[in-house]
Short mmCIF file of C-alpha atoms in Angstrom, two decimals:
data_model
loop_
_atom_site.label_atom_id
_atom_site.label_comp_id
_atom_site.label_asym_id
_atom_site.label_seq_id
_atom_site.Cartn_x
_atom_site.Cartn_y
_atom_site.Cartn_z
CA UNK A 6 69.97 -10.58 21.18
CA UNK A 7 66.18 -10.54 21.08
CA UNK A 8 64.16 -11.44 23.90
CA UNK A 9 60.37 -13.64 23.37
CA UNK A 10 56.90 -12.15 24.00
CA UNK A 11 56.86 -15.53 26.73
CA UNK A 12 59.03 -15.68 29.58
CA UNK A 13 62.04 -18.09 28.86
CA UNK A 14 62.24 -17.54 25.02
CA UNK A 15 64.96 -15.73 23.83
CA UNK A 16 67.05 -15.53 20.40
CA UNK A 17 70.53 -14.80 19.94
CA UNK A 18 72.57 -14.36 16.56
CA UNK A 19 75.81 -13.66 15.72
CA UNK A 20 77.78 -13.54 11.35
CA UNK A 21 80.16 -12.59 9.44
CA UNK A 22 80.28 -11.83 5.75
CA UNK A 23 82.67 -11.40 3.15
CA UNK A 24 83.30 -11.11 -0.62
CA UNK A 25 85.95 -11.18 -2.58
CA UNK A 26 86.12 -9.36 -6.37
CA UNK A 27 89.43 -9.89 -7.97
CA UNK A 28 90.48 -9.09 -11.83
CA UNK A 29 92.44 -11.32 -12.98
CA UNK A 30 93.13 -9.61 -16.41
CA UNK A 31 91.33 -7.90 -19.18
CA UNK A 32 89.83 -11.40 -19.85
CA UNK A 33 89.29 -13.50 -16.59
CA UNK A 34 87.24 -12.18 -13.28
CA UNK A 35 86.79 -13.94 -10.23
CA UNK A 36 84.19 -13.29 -7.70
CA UNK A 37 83.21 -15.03 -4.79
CA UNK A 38 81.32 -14.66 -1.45
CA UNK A 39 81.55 -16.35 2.03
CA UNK A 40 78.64 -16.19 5.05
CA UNK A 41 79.08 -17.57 8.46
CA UNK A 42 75.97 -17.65 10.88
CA UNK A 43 75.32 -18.87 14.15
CA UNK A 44 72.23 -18.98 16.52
CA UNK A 45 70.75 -20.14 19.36
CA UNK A 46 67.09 -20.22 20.00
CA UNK A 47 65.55 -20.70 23.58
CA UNK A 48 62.14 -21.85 23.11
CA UNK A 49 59.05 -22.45 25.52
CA UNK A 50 56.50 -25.02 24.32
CA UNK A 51 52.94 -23.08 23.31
CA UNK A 52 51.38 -26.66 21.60
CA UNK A 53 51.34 -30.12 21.21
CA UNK A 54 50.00 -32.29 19.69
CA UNK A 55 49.72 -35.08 22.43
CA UNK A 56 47.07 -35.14 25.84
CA UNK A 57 45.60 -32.14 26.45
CA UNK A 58 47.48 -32.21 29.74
CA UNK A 59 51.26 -31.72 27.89
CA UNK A 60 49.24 -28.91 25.84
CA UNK A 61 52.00 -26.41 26.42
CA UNK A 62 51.93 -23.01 28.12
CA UNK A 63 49.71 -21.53 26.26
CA UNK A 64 46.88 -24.31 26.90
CA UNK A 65 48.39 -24.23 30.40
CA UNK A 66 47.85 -20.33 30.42
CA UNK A 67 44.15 -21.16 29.50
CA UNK A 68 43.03 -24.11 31.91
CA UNK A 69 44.85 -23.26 35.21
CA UNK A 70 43.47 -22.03 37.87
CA UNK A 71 44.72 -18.97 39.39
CA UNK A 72 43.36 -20.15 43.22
CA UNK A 73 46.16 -21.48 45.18
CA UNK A 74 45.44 -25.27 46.50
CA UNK A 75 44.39 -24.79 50.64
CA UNK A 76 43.63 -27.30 53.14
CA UNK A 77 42.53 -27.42 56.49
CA UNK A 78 45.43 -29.50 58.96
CA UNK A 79 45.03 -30.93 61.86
CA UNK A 80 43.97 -28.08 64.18
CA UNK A 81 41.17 -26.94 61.79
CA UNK A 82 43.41 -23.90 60.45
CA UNK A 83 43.52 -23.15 56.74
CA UNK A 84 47.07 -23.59 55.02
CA UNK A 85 48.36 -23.90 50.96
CA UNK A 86 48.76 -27.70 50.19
CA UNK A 87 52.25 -29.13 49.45
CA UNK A 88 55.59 -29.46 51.54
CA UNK A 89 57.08 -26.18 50.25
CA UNK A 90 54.39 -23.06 50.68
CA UNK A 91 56.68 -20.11 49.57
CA UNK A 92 56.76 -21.85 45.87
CA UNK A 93 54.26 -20.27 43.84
CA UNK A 94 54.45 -22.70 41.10
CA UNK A 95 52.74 -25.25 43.65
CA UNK A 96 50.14 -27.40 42.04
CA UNK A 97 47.00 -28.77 43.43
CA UNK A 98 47.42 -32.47 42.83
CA UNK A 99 43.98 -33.33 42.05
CA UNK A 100 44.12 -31.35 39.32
CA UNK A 101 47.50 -31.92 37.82
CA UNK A 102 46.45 -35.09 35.87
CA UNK A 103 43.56 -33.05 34.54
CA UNK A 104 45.06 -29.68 33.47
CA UNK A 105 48.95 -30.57 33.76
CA UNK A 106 51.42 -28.19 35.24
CA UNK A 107 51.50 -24.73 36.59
CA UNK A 108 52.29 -22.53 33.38
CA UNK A 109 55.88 -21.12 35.01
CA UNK A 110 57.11 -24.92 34.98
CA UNK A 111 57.49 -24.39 31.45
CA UNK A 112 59.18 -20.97 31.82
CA UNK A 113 61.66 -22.00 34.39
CA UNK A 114 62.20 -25.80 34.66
CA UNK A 115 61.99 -26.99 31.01
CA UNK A 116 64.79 -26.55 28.61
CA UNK A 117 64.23 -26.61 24.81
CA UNK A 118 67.12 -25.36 22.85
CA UNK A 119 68.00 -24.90 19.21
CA UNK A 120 71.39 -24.49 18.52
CA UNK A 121 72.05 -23.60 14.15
CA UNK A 122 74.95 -23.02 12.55
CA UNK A 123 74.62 -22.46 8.72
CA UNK A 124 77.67 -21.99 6.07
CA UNK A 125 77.00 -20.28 2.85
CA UNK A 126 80.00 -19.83 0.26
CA UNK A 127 80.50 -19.41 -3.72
CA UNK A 128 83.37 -18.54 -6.22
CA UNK A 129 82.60 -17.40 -9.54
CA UNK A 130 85.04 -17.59 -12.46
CA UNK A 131 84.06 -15.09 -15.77
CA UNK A 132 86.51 -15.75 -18.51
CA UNK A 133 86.03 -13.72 -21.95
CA UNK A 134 86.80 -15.90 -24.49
CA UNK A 135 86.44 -14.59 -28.24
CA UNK A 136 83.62 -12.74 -30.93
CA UNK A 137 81.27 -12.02 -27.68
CA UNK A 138 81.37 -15.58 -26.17
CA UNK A 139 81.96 -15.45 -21.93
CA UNK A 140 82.45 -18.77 -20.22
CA UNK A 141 80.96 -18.54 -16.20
CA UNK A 142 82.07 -21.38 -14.18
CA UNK A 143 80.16 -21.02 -10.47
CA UNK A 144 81.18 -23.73 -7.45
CA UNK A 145 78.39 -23.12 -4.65
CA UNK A 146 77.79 -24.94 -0.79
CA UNK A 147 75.35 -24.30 1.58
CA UNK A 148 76.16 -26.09 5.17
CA UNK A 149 73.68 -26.73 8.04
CA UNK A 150 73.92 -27.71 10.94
CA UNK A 151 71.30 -27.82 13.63
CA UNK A 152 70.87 -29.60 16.65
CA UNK A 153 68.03 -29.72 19.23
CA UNK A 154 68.39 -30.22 23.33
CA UNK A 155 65.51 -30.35 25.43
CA UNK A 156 64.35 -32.04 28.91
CA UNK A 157 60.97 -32.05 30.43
CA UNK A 158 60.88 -32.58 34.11
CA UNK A 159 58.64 -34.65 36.22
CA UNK A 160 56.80 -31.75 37.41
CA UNK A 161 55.45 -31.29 33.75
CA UNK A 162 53.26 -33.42 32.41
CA UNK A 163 55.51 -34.50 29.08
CA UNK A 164 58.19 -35.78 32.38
CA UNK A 165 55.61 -36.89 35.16
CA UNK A 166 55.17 -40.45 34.33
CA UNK A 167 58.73 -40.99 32.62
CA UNK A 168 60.91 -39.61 35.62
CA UNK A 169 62.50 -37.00 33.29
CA UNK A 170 62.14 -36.71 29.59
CA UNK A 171 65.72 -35.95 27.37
CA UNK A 172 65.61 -35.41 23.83
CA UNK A 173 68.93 -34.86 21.92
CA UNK A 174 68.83 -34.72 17.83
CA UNK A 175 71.17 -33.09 14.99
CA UNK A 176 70.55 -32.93 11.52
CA UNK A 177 73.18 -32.02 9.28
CA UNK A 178 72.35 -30.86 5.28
CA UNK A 179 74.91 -30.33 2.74
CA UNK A 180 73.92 -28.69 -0.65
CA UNK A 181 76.66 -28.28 -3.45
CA UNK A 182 76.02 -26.98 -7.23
CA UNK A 183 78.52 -26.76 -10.11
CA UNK A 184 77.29 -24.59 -13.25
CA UNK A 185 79.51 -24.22 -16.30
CA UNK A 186 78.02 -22.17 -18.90
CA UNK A 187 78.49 -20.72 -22.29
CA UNK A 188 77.04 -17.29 -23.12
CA UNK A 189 76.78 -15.56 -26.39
CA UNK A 190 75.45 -11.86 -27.42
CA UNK A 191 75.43 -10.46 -30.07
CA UNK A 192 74.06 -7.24 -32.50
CA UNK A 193 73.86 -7.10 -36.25
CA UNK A 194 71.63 -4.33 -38.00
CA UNK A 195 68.23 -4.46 -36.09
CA UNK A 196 68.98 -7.80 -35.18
CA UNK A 197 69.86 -9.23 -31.86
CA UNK A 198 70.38 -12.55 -30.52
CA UNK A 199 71.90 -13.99 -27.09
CA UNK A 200 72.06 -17.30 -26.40
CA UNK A 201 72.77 -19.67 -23.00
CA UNK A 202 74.23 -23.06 -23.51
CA UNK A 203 76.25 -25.44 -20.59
CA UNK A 204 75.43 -28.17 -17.57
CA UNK A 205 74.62 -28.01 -14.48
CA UNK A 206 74.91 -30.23 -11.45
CA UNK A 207 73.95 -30.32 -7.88
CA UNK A 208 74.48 -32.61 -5.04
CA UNK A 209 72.18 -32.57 -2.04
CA UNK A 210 72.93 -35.17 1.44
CA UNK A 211 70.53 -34.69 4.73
CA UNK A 212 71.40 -36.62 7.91
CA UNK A 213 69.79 -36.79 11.13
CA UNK A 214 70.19 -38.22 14.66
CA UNK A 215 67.51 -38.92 17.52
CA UNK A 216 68.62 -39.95 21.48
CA UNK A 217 66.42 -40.37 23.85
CA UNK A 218 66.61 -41.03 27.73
CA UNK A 219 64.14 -41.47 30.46
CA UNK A 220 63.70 -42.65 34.31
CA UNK A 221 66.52 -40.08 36.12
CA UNK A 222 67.51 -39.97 39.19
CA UNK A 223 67.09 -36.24 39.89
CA UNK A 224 66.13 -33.24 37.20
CA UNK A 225 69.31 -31.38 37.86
CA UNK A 226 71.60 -32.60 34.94
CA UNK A 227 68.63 -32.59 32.11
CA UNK A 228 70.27 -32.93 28.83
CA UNK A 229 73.46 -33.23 29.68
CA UNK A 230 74.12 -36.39 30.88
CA UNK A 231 71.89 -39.18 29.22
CA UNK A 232 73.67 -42.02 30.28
CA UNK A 233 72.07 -41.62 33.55
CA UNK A 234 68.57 -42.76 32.37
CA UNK A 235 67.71 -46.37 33.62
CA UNK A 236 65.23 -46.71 30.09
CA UNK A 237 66.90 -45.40 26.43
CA UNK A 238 64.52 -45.89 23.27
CA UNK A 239 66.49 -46.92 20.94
CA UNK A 240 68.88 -44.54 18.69
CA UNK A 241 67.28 -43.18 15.92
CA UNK A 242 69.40 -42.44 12.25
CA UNK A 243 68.98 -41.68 8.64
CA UNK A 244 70.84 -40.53 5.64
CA UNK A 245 69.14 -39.56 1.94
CA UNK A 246 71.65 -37.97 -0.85
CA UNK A 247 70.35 -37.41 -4.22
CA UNK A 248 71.77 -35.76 -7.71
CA UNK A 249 70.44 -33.69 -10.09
CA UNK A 250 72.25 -32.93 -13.68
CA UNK A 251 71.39 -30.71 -16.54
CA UNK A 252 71.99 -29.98 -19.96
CA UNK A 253 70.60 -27.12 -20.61
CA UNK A 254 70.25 -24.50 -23.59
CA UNK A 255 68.48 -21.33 -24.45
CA UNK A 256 68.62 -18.90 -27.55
CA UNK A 257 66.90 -15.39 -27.57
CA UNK A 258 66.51 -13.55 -30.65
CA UNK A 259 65.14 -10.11 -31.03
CA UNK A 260 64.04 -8.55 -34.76
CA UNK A 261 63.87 -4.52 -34.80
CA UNK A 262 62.10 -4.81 -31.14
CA UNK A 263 59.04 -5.60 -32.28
CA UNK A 264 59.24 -9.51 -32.96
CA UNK A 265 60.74 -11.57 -29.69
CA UNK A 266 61.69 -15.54 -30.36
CA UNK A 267 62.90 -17.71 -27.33
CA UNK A 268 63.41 -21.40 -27.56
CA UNK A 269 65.03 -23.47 -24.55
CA UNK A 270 66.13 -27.16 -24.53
CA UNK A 271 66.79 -28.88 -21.17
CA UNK A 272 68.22 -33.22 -20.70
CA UNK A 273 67.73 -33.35 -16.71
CA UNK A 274 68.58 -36.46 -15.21
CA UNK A 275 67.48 -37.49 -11.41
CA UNK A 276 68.99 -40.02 -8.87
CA UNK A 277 65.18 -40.52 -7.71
CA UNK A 278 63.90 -42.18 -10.41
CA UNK A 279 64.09 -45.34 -11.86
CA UNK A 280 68.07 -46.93 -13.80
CA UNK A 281 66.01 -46.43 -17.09
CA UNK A 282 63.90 -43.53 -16.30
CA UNK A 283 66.81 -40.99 -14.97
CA UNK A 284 66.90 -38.60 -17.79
CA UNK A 285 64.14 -36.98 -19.70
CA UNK A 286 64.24 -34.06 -21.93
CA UNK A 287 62.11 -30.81 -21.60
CA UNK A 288 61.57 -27.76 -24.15
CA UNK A 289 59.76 -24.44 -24.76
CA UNK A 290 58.76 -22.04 -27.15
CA UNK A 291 57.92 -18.52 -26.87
CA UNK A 292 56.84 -15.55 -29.16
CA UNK A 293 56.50 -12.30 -28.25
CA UNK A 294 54.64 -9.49 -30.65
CA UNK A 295 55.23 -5.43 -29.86
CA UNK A 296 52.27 -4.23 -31.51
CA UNK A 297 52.32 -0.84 -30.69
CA UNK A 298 55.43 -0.58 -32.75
CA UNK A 299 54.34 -1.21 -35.87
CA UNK A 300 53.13 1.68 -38.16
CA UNK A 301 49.13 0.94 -37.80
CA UNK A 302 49.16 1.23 -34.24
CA UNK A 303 51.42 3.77 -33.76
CA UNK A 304 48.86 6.28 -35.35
CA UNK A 305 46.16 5.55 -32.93
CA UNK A 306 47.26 7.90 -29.30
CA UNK A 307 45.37 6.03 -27.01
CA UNK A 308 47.42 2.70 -27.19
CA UNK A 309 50.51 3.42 -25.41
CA UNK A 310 52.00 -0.14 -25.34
CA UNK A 311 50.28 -3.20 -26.81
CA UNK A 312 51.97 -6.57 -27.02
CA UNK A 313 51.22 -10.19 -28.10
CA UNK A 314 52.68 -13.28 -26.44
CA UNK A 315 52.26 -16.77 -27.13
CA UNK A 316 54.37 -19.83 -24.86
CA UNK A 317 54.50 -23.24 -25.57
CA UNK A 318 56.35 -25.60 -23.65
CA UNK A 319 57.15 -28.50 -21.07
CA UNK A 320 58.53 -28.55 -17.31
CA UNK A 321 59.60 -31.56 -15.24
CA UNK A 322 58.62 -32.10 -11.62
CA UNK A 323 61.32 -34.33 -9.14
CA UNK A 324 59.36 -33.38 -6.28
CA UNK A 325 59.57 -37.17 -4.43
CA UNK A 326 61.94 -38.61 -1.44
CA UNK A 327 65.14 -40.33 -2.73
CA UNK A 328 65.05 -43.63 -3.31
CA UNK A 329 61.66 -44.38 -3.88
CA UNK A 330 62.05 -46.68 -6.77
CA UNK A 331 63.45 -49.04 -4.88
CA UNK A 332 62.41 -51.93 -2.67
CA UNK A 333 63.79 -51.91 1.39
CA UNK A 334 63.71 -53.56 4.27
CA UNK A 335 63.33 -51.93 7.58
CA UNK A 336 64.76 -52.89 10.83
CA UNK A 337 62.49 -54.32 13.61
CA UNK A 338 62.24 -56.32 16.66
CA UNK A 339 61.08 -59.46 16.80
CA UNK A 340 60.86 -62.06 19.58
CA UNK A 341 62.65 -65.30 19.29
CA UNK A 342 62.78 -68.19 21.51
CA UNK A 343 61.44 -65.89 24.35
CA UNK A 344 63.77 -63.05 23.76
CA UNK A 345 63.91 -60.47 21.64
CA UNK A 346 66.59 -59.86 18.29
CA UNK A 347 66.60 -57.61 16.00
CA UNK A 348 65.22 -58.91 11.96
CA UNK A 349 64.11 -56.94 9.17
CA UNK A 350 61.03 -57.02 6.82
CA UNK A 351 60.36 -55.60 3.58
CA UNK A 352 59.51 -52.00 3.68
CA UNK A 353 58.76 -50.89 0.03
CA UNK A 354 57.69 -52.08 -3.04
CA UNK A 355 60.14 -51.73 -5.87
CA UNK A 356 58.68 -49.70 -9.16
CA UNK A 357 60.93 -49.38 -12.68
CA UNK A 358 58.70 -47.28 -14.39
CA UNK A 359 58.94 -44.36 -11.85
CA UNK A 360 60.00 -41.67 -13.96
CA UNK A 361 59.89 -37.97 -14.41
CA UNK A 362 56.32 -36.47 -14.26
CA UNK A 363 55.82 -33.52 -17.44
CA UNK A 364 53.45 -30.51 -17.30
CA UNK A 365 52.55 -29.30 -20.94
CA UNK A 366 51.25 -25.94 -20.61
CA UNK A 367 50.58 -23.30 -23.58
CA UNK A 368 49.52 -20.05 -22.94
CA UNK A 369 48.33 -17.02 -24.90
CA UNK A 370 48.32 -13.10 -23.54
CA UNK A 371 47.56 -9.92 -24.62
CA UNK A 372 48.78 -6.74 -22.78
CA UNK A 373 47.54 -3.32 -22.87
CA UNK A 374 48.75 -0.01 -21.79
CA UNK A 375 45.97 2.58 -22.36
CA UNK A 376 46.13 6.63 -22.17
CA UNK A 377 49.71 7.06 -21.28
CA UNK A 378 49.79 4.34 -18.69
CA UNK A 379 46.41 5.35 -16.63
CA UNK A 380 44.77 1.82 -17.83
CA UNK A 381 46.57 -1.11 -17.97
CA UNK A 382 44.99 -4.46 -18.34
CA UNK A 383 46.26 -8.17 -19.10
CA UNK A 384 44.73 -11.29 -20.65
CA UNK A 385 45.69 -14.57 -20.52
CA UNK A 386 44.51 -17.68 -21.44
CA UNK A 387 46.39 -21.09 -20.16
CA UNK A 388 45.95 -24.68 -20.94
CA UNK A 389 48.03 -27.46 -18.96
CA UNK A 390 47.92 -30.85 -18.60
CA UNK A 391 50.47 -33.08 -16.59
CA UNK A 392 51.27 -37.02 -17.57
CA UNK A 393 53.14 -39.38 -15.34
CA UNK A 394 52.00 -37.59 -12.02
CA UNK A 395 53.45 -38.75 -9.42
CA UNK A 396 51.04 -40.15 -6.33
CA UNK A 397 51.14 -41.61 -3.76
CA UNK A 398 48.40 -44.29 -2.85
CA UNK A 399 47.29 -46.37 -0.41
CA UNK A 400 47.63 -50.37 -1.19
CA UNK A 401 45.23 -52.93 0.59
CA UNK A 402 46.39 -54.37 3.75
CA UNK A 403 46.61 -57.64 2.58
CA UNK A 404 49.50 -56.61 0.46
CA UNK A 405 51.49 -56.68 3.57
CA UNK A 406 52.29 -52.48 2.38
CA UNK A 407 50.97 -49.48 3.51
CA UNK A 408 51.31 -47.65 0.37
CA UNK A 409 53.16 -46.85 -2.94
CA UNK A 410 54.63 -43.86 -5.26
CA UNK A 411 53.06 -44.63 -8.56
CA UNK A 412 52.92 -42.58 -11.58
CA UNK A 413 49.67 -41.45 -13.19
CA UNK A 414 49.25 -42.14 -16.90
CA UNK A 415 46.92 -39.31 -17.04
CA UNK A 416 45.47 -35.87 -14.68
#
C-alpha cells in the first residue's frame, strides 16, 4: 500500500513467487519459476492534452482562484454564490468555462482506475547428453492483463458538456518463447572451444477493448453501469499476433588465452514481412588479441593489460507493426439513401518487397590498462551502414493514402 504525493492517488500491490529445482538424475535437471502479481492504481489526472479547461489538477492547481464566488441578494447583503454554501468545492460560474473545475473535483468526484494483473512462468529442462554436449530446452509465458475504469462528472470540465463521461478499456498481451539448444565445451592442451547451436521461437498476441458512454442521468453509478448512457460511441477492438523463429549458431574458440575467435550464424524469419521476404540470414566475426601476454610485452611493467579486438558482422532490425505488408480495408460509416450503414474502404497499400532491414557494422578497439590499473583507457573506431531501412513516409493525398512503410535501398 503506498499512498500519492496528490490527494486521491494511491497504489496497492500484492505477489507471490515460487521456484521449483528438481534433479531428475545424474543426467537430467529441471528448473522452473512461477510469478503472480496484482495491482491496482488510483490515479488523479495532472495533464491533458485537450482545452486548457480539462488541463487536469495540476493546471487546475495553477489557474484557480483561491477567492470564493460572493454576491450581493436581494437585501443588499453579501453571500457565496451557488445553492449549497457549506461546499467548498463551489465554483464561480463565470469562470468555470474559462479555468474548468475547482482542483478537489478531481480528488474526490473523478474516478480513474488501473486495475493489472501480470503472469510470469518458465520451466527449464538441462539434459547431459555425452563427450561434454548439454541439451537446454526452456518453455517461457508472460501474461497481462490490464484494464482501465474511469468517469468524469459534469462538474469537471472533461463531463460538463457530455452529462457524464465513462471510459472502460482492457488490453490483454500474451508472450510465449520456446528455445531448444545444443551446447558444447570443451579443453584440449591450451586449447579451448565452446560452441552454441539450436532454434528458437516466440509467439507474441496483444488485444484491446474501448467502451464508451455519455449523457447519464445522475453521476452516482460512474463506471459501473454504462448501459445507462442515452449516447455510446461506438465499441472500439483490435487484435495483432506476430512470430518470430531462429536458427541460430555460435562457436568460441580460445588459443593459450591470448588469441580469442568467435563466429555466429543466425536464419531469423518474421511474420511482419513480406511471403518471400520472411527469412534472412545474419552473421559475425570477432577477434580478440591479449597482447600483454605475449613475451615482448610482458617485459615492459607499465602495461598491465593490453588487448586487441576487431568485430565484423551483421544484425537484423523487425522493429515495424504486424501486418504491414499487406493491403486492408477499414470499417466506416457511410450514408446511404438518407441513413447511415456501415462500408469499408481501403486502408493500406500492399508492399512485397518489405523485408528485413541489415546493419553492417565493423569495429576496431584497443584497450589499455596502465600502472597496475591506475590508467585505463579505450579506443574504438566503428563503421556502420544499414540497407533496406525501414520508413515510413508520407504519400500525396491524391493517392487516396495517408502514408506507407517502405524500405530504403540505402542510409
Amino acid at each position: 500500500d503506498q499512498q500519492g504525493i496528490i490527494k486521491g492517488s494511491e497504489f496497492t500491490r500484492g505477489g507471490l513467487r515460487t521456484n521449483l529445482n528438481y534433479q531428475v538424475n545424474d543426467r537430467v535437471k529441471i528448473t522452473g519459476n512461477l510469478s503472480f502479481t496484482r495491482s491496482q492504481n488510483s490515479l488523479v489526472r495532472t495533464s491533458t492534452n485537450t482545452t486548457q479547461a480539462a488541463g487536469g489538477i495540476i493546471r487546475s492547481i495553477l489557474n484557480y482562484t483561491p477567492v470564493r464566488p460572493v454576491e450581493r441578494n436581494e437585501d443588499g447583503a453579501v453571500e457565496l454564490v451557488g445553492t449549497d454554501a457549506e461546499d467548498v468545492r463551489l465554483e464561480d460560474p463565470n469562470l468555470f468555462q474559462q479555468f474548468g473545475a475547482n482542483p478537489l473535483r478531481y480528488t474526490d468526484e473523478v474516478t480513474e482506475q488501473q486495475n493489472f494483473t501480470r503472469i510470469v512462468a518458465g520451466i527449464n529442462t538441462s539434459i547431459e547428453l555425452f563427450a561434454g554436449i548439454t541439451a537446454d530446452i526452456r518453455l517461457a509465458s508472460n501474461y497481462i492483463d490490464r484494464k482501465n475504469n474511469s468517469y468524469y462528472p459534469r462538474t469537471v470540465a472533461e463531463g460538463f458538456g457530455l452529462n457524464g463521461l465513462a471510459v472502460v478499456s482492457a488490453n490483454e498481451f500474451n508472450n510465449l518463447i520456446n528455445e531448444n539448444l545444443l551446447r558444447y565445451q570443451r579443453e584440449f592442451g591450451k586449447n579451448r572451444i565452446e560452441a552454441v547451436g539450436g532454434f528458437t521461437y516466440e509467439t507474441n498476441r496483444d488485444y484491446w477493448i474501448n467502451n464508451e458512454a455519455r449523457d447519464f442521468a445522475d453521476d452516482k453509478l460512474t463506471f459501473y453501469a454504462l448501459q445507462t448512457g442515452l449516447s455510446h460511441v461506438p465499441t472500439r477492438t483490435n487484435t495483432a499476433t506476430w512470430e518470430l523463429a531462429s536458427w541460430l549458431g555460435r562457436v568460441n574458440y580460445v588459443l593459450s588465452d591470448k588469441y580469442l575467435l568467435t563466429g555466429t550464424f543466425r536464419y531469423d524469419g518474421s511474420s511482419k514481412f513480406a511471403s518471400n521476404n520472411k527469412w534472412a540470414p545474419f552473421y559475425s566475426f570477432a577477434f580478440g588479441w591479449r597482447l600483454s601476454e605475449e613475451d615482448f610485452i610482458k617485459n615492459i611493467d607499465e602495461i598491465s593489460n593490453l588487448k586487441l579486438r576487431v568485430s565484423y558482422g551483421q544484425s537484423g532490425n523487425q522493429a515495424i507493426n504486424p501486418y504491414q505488408s499487406l493491403a486492408t480495408i477499414e470499417g466506416v460509416t457511410t450514408s446511404f439513401n438518407n441513413q447511415l450503414v456501415p462500408a469499408v474502404v481501403e486502408g493500406r497499400l500492399e508492399n512485397n518487397n518489405l523485408r528485413w532491414e541489415t546493419t553492417t557494422q565493423l569495429n576496431v578497439g584497443l584497450d589499455a590498462e596502465l600502472f597496475g590499473g591506475r590508467i585505463f583507457t579505450t579506443f574504438n573506431y566503428y563503421a556502420k551502414e544499414t540497407d533496406d531501412l525501414l520508413q515510413n513516409i508520407i504519400l500525396a493525398p491524391n493517392t487516396g493514402f495517408t502514408n506507407a512503410l517502405v524500405i530504403q535501398l540505402w542510409s
